[in-house]
XYZ file of N, CA and C in Angstrom:
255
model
N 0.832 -1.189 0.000
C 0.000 0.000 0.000
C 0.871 1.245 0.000
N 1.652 1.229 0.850
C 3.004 2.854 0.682
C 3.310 3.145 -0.561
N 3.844 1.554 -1.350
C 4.441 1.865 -2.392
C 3.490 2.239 -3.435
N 2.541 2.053 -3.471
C 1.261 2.577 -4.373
C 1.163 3.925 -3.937
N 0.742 4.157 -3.182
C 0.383 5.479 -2.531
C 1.728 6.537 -3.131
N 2.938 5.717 -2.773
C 4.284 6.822 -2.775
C 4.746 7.483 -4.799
N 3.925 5.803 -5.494
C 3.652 6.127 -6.723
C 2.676 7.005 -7.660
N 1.586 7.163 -6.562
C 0.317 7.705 -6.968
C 1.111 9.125 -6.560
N 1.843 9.898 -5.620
C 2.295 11.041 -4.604
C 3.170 11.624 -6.426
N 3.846 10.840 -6.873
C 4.137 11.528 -8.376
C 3.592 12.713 -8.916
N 2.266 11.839 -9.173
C 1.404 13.142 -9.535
C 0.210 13.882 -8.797
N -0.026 13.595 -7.947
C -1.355 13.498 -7.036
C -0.873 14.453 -5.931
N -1.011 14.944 -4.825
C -1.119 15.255 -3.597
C -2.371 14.017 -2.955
N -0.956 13.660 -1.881
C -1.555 12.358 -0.944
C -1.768 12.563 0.483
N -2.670 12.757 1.167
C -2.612 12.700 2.458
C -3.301 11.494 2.991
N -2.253 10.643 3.984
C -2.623 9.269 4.201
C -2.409 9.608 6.039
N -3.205 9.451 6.891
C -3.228 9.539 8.051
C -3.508 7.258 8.581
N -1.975 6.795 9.223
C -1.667 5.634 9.420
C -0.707 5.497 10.807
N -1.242 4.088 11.228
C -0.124 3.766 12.011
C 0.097 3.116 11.642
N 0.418 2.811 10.605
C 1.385 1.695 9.798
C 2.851 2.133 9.270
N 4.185 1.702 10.503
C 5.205 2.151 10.027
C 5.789 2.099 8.682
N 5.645 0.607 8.132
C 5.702 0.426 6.777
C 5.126 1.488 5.669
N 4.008 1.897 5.549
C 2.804 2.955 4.858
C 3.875 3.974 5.269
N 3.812 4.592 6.273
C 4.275 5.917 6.935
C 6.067 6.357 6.332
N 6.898 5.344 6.521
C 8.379 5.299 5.763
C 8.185 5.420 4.387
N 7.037 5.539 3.372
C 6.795 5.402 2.341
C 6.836 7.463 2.083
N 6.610 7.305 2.621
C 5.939 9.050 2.399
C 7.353 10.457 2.404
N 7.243 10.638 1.586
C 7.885 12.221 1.121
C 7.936 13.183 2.296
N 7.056 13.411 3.111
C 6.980 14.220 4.385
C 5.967 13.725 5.160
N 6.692 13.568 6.325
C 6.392 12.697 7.519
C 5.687 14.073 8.717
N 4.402 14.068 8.941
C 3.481 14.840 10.013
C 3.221 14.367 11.313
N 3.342 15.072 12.499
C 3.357 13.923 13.215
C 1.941 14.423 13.914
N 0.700 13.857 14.232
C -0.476 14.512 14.612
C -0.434 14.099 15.779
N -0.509 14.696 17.401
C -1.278 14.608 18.505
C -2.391 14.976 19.156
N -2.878 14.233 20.024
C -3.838 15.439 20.494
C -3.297 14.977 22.237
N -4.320 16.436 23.008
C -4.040 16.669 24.386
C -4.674 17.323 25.014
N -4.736 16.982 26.061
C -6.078 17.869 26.881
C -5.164 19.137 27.752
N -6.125 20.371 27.256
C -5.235 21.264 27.654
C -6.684 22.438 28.383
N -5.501 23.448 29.423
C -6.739 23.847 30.220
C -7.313 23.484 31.389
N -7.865 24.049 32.244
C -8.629 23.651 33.328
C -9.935 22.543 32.918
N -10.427 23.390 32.255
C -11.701 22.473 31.244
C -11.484 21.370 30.406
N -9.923 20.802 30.344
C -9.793 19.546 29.641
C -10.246 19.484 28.312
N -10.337 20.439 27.212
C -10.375 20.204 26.415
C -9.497 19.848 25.445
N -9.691 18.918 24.623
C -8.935 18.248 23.599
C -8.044 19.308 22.721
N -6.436 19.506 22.589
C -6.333 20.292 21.279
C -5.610 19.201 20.405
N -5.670 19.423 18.840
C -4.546 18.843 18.095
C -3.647 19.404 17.556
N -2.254 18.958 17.539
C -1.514 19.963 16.643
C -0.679 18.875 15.846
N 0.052 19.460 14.569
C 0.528 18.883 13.558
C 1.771 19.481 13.576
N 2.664 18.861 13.439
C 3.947 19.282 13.370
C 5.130 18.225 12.485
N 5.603 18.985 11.350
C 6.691 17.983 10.405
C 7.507 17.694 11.419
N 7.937 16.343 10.353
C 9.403 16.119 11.481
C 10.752 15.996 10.416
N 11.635 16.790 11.440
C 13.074 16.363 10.923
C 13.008 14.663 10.287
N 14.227 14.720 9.427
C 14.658 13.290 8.926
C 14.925 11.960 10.398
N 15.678 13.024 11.371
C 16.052 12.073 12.918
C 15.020 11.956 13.578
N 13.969 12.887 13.279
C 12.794 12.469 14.573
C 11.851 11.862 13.468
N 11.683 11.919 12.354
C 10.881 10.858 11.484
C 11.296 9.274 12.245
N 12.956 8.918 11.834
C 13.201 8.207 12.384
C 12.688 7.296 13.879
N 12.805 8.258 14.520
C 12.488 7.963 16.178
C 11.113 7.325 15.819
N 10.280 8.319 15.304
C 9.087 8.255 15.299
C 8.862 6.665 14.502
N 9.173 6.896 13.660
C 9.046 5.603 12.953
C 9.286 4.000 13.564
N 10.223 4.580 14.544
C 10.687 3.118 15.733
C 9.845 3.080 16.897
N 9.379 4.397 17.046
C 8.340 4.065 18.164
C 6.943 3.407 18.260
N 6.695 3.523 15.869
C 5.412 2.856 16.187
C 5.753 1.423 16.123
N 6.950 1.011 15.774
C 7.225 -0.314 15.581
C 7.124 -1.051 16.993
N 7.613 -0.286 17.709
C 7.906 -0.792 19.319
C 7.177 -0.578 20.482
N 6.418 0.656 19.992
C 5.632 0.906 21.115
C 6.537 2.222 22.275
N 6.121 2.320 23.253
C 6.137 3.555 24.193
C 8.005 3.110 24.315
N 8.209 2.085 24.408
C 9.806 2.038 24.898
C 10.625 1.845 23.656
N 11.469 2.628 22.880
C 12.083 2.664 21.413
C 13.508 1.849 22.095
N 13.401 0.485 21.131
C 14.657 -0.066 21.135
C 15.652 0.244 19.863
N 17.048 -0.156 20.145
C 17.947 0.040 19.432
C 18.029 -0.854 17.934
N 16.641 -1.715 18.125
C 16.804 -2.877 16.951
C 15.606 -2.425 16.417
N 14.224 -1.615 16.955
C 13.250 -0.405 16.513
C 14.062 0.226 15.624
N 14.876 1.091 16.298
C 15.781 1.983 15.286
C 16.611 1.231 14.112
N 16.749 0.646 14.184
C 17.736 -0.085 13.224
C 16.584 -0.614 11.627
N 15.667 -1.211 12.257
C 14.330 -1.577 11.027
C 13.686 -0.137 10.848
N 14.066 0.593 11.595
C 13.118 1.802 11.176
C 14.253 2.766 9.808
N 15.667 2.930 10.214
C 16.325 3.249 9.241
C 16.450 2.548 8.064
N 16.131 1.058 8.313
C 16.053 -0.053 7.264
C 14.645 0.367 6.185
N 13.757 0.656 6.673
C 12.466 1.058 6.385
C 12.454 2.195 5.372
N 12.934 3.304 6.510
C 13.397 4.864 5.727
C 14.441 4.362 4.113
N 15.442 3.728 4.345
C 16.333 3.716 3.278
C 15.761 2.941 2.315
N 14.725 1.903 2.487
C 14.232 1.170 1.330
C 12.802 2.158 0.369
N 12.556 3.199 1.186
C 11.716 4.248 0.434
C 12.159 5.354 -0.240
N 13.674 5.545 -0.284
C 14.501 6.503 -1.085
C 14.550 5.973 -2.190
């Protein structure tokens, strides 16, 4: 699916919202979306923010791994990144 998507991104404008690290290493520019409760009143905000090439990275190992990023996360996650160049 990335690699379709990253082929269709040629000519198209693609916005693919995934937790699929595989899908996500596919992509030209990497967004990283949160949300958070902010305020006395707890309301929800979201914000969007690009990421550097190193925190793509991170990011990319954290969805592989979950809350604790291992050194072998990072390692398939640069593996990941370099097979989408």
């Amino acid at each position: 699916i990335g690699k379709r998507l990253r082929t269709l991104a040629g000519n198209l404008q693609i916005l693919a919202v995934t937790h699929s690290p595989q899908v996500a290493a596919q992509s030209h520019q990497h967004l990283l979306i949160a949300k958070s409760e902010t305020g006395k009143d707890k309301r929800m905000a979201t914000t969007v923010a690009p990421l550097s090439e190193t925190a793509r990275r991170e990011e990319l190992a954290r969805m592989l791994s979950g809350d604790i990023v291992t050194e072998a996360a990072r390692a398939q996650a640069r593996e990941l990144m370099a097979r989408s160049a």
